[in-house]
Amino acid sequence: NGTWTLLLGCDKVGQGPRGTPPREEQDDNASMKQYLRNKNLVLDFLRSDLNPHHLQYHWNKVHLLKKCYFYLKFEPRHVCVRDQNNMMIFADILQIANPCQLQKIKKVGRKQTEIQLALLTELLEQLERGREELSRYVQICDVEDFLSQWDLNIKRVLKLSMFFNKLISLEEPRKLHVKHSLVSQIHLGGALHPPITFSLYTKKPPIFDRIESFACQTWAQLKWFTESQESHLERWQLEIKLVTDDSQTEPGYGRTQEVISNPCVINHLLPGRLYEFKVRRSDTHTLVYSQWHDCIILKTKTHPGTGPTLSLLSPHLDSW
C-alpha cells in the first residue's frame, strides 16, 4: 500500500523520499546559505562605506576643514531702508547692522562651527571603531556563532550607516538659526524687519610654497598657494618674527603687516638670522572662525652673492 511505498522510498528511517537529503542536512544547508548571505552583506558594507581609503579621504577632508576660515553669509546682502530725507535706498546690510547683534550672530556661528568640527571627529572615530568590530565579526568561521550574533551586528551596521550619512551632511557648512534682529528699527524707519537668512561658508587656508619662498641677505620672498578663484584684492596678514636661542643675547622681535600681493617681498631683515613667517587671511567683519595658520622658517644669507636659502622647516601638511 501507500505506506510501504513511502518507506521503500527512504534510504533509512528519518529520511525523506529516496534522493531527498535528511532534514538535519537541509537545516545545515539553509544555515550555510544564510551565513554566506549575511557575511557578504557585511563585507559589502566594509568594502564600500567603511573602506579604509574611503575613511581616510574623509579624515583628510575634516583635517582640511579644521584649517579653513569660516565666514558669515547674509541673504539678501542689500536691503531697502529710508535715508535721512525719508527716501528709500538700497543699503549694504553690514553698513546698517547693529554691531552688538552682529557679534551675537557671529558668536552663534563660531559655536556651531566648533560643534560641527567636534561631531565630525567623533563620527569618524565611531566609524573606525565600528569597522574594527565588524572586521572581527566576519572572521568568525563557526556558522552557529556567526548567526547567533547577527541581530546585534545588523543593528551595528544600520547605526554605522546612519553615522556615515550624518558625516556627509556635516562636511558642508550649514545654515544658522538665530533670533537676533540684525538691522535696527531706526534704519528701517518703522518698516518690518526684512527676512534675512544666515549661513556659513569656508575659504581654504593659505599654504606657503616651499620652493618659491626663499631668503637673501636682507630680504625674503614669500609665496603661498590659495584657491584658484581668489580675488587679486584679497588681503593677507603676514607675521615676521626673529628666531633666537638661549645662547644669544640679541632679543627677538617681530612685526605684523598686511599685504595684497602674492608673492611678496619682505625687506629690512638682518643677515645670517633665522626668521619665522606666518600667513593668515586678514580679519573681516564676517569672519567667525579660524584656528590654524601656516608657518615657514627661513635663514637670511650671511654674505651677499651666495644663493638664496630655502625653507629650513617644512611641517607636514595634508593634501588639499
PDB file of N, CA and C in Angstrom, residues 188-226:
ATOM      1  N   LEU A 188      15.317 101.089   9.640  1.00  0.00           N
ATOM      2  CA  LEU A 188      14.184 100.609   8.849  1.00  0.00           C
ATOM      3  C   LEU A 188      13.082 101.651   8.741  1.00  0.00           C
ATOM      4  N   GLY A 189      13.117 102.659   9.585  1.00  0.00           N
ATOM      5  CA  GLY A 189      12.108 103.709   9.522  1.00  0.00           C
ATOM      6  C   GLY A 189      10.710 103.204   9.797  1.00  0.00           C
ATOM      7  N   GLY A 190      10.578 102.263  10.711  1.00  0.00           N
ATOM      8  CA  GLY A 190       9.268 101.740  11.060  1.00  0.00           C
ATOM      9  C   GLY A 190       8.811 100.571  10.210  1.00  0.00           C
ATOM     10  N   ALA A 191       9.569 100.249   9.153  1.00  0.00           N
ATOM     11  CA  ALA A 191       9.190  99.122   8.298  1.00  0.00           C
ATOM     12  C   ALA A 191       9.491  97.797   9.001  1.00  0.00           C
ATOM     13  N   LEU A 192       8.861  96.726   8.511  1.00  0.00           N
ATOM     14  CA  LEU A 192       9.113  95.410   9.076  1.00  0.00           C
ATOM     15  C   LEU A 192      10.544  94.976   8.796  1.00  0.00           C
ATOM     16  N   HIS A 193      11.104  94.236   9.753  1.00  0.00           N
ATOM     17  CA  HIS A 193      12.464  93.724   9.568  1.00  0.00           C
ATOM     18  C   HIS A 193      12.480  92.757   8.390  1.00  0.00           C
ATOM     19  N   PRO A 194      13.379  92.982   7.413  1.00  0.00           N
ATOM     20  CA  PRO A 194      13.393  92.105   6.223  1.00  0.00           C
ATOM     21  C   PRO A 194      13.775  90.675   6.593  1.00  0.00           C
ATOM     22  N   PRO A 195      13.233  89.678   5.888  1.00  0.00           N
ATOM     23  CA  PRO A 195      13.609  88.284   6.154  1.00  0.00           C
ATOM     24  C   PRO A 195      15.044  88.027   5.692  1.00  0.00           C
ATOM     25  N   ILE A 196      15.935  87.801   6.633  1.00  0.00           N
ATOM     26  CA  ILE A 196      17.352  87.587   6.329  1.00  0.00           C
ATOM     27  C   ILE A 196      17.736  86.174   6.761  1.00  0.00           C
ATOM     28  N   THR A 197      18.347  85.443   5.862  1.00  0.00           N
ATOM     29  CA  THR A 197      18.849  84.110   6.205  1.00  0.00           C
ATOM     30  C   THR A 197      20.352  84.180   6.418  1.00  0.00           C
ATOM     31  N   PHE A 198      20.825  83.406   7.374  1.00  0.00           N
ATOM     32  CA  PHE A 198      22.245  83.381   7.719  1.00  0.00           C
ATOM     33  C   PHE A 198      22.793  81.983   7.469  1.00  0.00           C
ATOM     34  N   SER A 199      23.976  81.916   6.901  1.00  0.00           N
ATOM     35  CA  SER A 199      24.641  80.636   6.688  1.00  0.00           C
ATOM     36  C   SER A 199      26.149  80.845   6.782  1.00  0.00           C
ATOM     37  N   LEU A 200      26.880  79.752   6.750  1.00  0.00           N
ATOM     38  CA  LEU A 200      28.334  79.804   6.832  1.00  0.00           C
ATOM     39  C   LEU A 200      28.943  79.290   5.534  1.00  0.00           C
ATOM     40  N   TYR A 201      30.080  79.841   5.166  1.00  0.00           N
ATOM     41  CA  TYR A 201      30.846  79.309   4.047  1.00  0.00           C
ATOM     42  C   TYR A 201      32.327  79.348   4.417  1.00  0.00           C
ATOM     43  N   THR A 202      33.135  78.613   3.677  1.00  0.00           N
ATOM     44  CA  THR A 202      34.547  78.475   4.044  1.00  0.00           C
ATOM     45  C   THR A 202      35.462  78.945   2.921  1.00  0.00           C
ATOM     46  N   LYS A 203      36.663  79.315   3.315  1.00  0.00           N
ATOM     47  CA  LYS A 203      37.766  79.555   2.392  1.00  0.00           C
ATOM     48  C   LYS A 203      38.955  78.748   2.879  1.00  0.00           C
ATOM     49  N   LYS A 204      39.683  78.156   1.931  1.00  0.00           N
ATOM     50  CA  LYS A 204      40.829  77.345   2.317  1.00  0.00           C
ATOM     51  C   LYS A 204      41.964  78.224   2.849  1.00  0.00           C
ATOM     52  N   PRO A 205      42.808  77.659   3.699  1.00  0.00           N
ATOM     53  CA  PRO A 205      43.907  78.449   4.269  1.00  0.00           C
ATOM     54  C   PRO A 205      45.018  78.647   3.253  1.00  0.00           C
ATOM     55  N   PRO A 206      45.766  79.759   3.349  1.00  0.00           N
ATOM     56  CA  PRO A 206      46.949  79.932   2.504  1.00  0.00           C
ATOM     57  C   PRO A 206      48.072  79.019   2.986  1.00  0.00           C
ATOM     58  N   ILE A 207      48.743  78.358   2.029  1.00  0.00           N
ATOM     59  CA  ILE A 207      49.831  77.426   2.339  1.00  0.00           C
ATOM     60  C   ILE A 207      51.094  77.917   1.639  1.00  0.00           C
ATOM     61  N   PHE A 208      52.171  78.072   2.385  1.00  0.00           N
ATOM     62  CA  PHE A 208      53.413  78.552   1.799  1.00  0.00           C
ATOM     63  C   PHE A 208      53.932  77.613   0.711  1.00  0.00           C
ATOM     64  N   ASP A 209      54.389  78.204  -0.372  1.00  0.00           N
ATOM     65  CA  ASP A 209      55.095  77.463  -1.422  1.00  0.00           C
ATOM     66  C   ASP A 209      56.541  77.334  -0.966  1.00  0.00           C
ATOM     67  N   ARG A 210      56.946  76.134  -0.580  1.00  0.00           N
ATOM     68  CA  ARG A 210      58.273  75.925  -0.018  1.00  0.00           C
ATOM     69  C   ARG A 210      59.379  75.943  -1.062  1.00  0.00           C
ATOM     70  N   ILE A 211      59.032  75.999  -2.331  1.00  0.00           N
ATOM     71  CA  ILE A 211      60.029  76.104  -3.391  1.00  0.00           C
ATOM     72  C   ILE A 211      60.244  77.564  -3.779  1.00  0.00           C
ATOM     73  N   GLU A 212      59.158  78.297  -3.924  1.00  0.00           N
ATOM     74  CA  GLU A 212      59.231  79.687  -4.373  1.00  0.00           C
ATOM     75  C   GLU A 212      59.482  80.675  -3.236  1.00  0.00           C
ATOM     76  N   SER A 213      59.445  80.214  -1.996  1.00  0.00           N
ATOM     77  CA  SER A 213      59.740  81.093  -0.858  1.00  0.00           C
ATOM     78  C   SER A 213      61.205  80.919  -0.469  1.00  0.00           C
ATOM     79  N   PHE A 214      61.955  82.017  -0.389  1.00  0.00           N
ATOM     80  CA  PHE A 214      63.384  81.947  -0.085  1.00  0.00           C
ATOM     81  C   PHE A 214      63.846  83.253   0.541  1.00  0.00           C
ATOM     82  N   ALA A 215      65.049  83.211   1.137  1.00  0.00           N
ATOM     83  CA  ALA A 215      65.617  84.388   1.791  1.00  0.00           C
ATOM     84  C   ALA A 215      66.972  84.727   1.176  1.00  0.00           C
ATOM     85  N   CYS A 216      67.241  86.036   1.037  1.00  0.00           N
ATOM     86  CA  CYS A 216      68.562  86.527   0.651  1.00  0.00           C
ATOM     87  C   CYS A 216      69.190  87.195   1.879  1.00  0.00           C
ATOM     88  N   GLN A 217      70.084  88.162   1.686  1.00  0.00           N
ATOM     89  CA  GLN A 217      70.804  88.710   2.836  1.00  0.00           C
ATOM     90  C   GLN A 217      69.926  89.596   3.719  1.00  0.00           C
ATOM     91  N   THR A 218      69.188  90.496   3.132  1.00  0.00           N
ATOM     92  CA  THR A 218      68.376  91.438   3.921  1.00  0.00           C
ATOM     93  C   THR A 218      66.899  91.426   3.534  1.00  0.00           C
ATOM     94  N   TRP A 219      66.502  90.469   2.708  1.00  0.00           N
ATOM     95  CA  TRP A 219      65.103  90.401   2.301  1.00  0.00           C
ATOM     96  C   TRP A 219      64.710  88.961   2.000  1.00  0.00           C
ATOM     97  N   ALA A 220      63.432  88.742   1.943  1.00  0.00           N
ATOM     98  CA  ALA A 220      62.916  87.398   1.650  1.00  0.00           C
ATOM     99  C   ALA A 220      61.704  87.522   0.750  1.00  0.00           C
ATOM    100  N   GLN A 221      61.560  86.542  -0.122  1.00  0.00           N
ATOM    101  CA  GLN A 221      60.364  86.466  -0.960  1.00  0.00           C
ATOM    102  C   GLN A 221      59.470  85.350  -0.431  1.00  0.00           C
ATOM    103  N   LEU A 222      58.206  85.663  -0.258  1.00  0.00           N
ATOM    104  CA  LEU A 222      57.240  84.686   0.240  1.00  0.00           C
ATOM    105  C   LEU A 222      56.137  84.492  -0.777  1.00  0.00           C
ATOM    106  N   LYS A 223      55.784  83.237  -0.988  1.00  0.00           N
ATOM    107  CA  LYS A 223      54.691  82.906  -1.898  1.00  0.00           C
ATOM    108  C   LYS A 223      53.865  81.808  -1.266  1.00  0.00           C
ATOM    109  N   TRP A 224      52.553  81.863  -1.477  1.00  0.00           N
ATOM    110  CA  TRP A 224      51.681  80.847  -0.898  1.00  0.00           C
ATOM    111  C   TRP A 224      50.606  80.441  -1.896  1.00  0.00           C
ATOM    112  N   PHE A 225      50.095  79.239  -1.674  1.00  0.00           N
ATOM    113  CA  PHE A 225      49.017  78.707  -2.506  1.00  0.00           C
ATOM    114  C   PHE A 225      47.679  79.156  -1.940  1.00  0.00           C
ATOM    115  N   THR A 226      46.739  79.435  -2.829  1.00  0.00           N
ATOM    116  CA  THR A 226      45.383  79.782  -2.415  1.00  0.00           C
ATOM    117  C   THR A 226      44.409  79.127  -3.379  1.00  0.00           C
TER     118      THR A 226
END
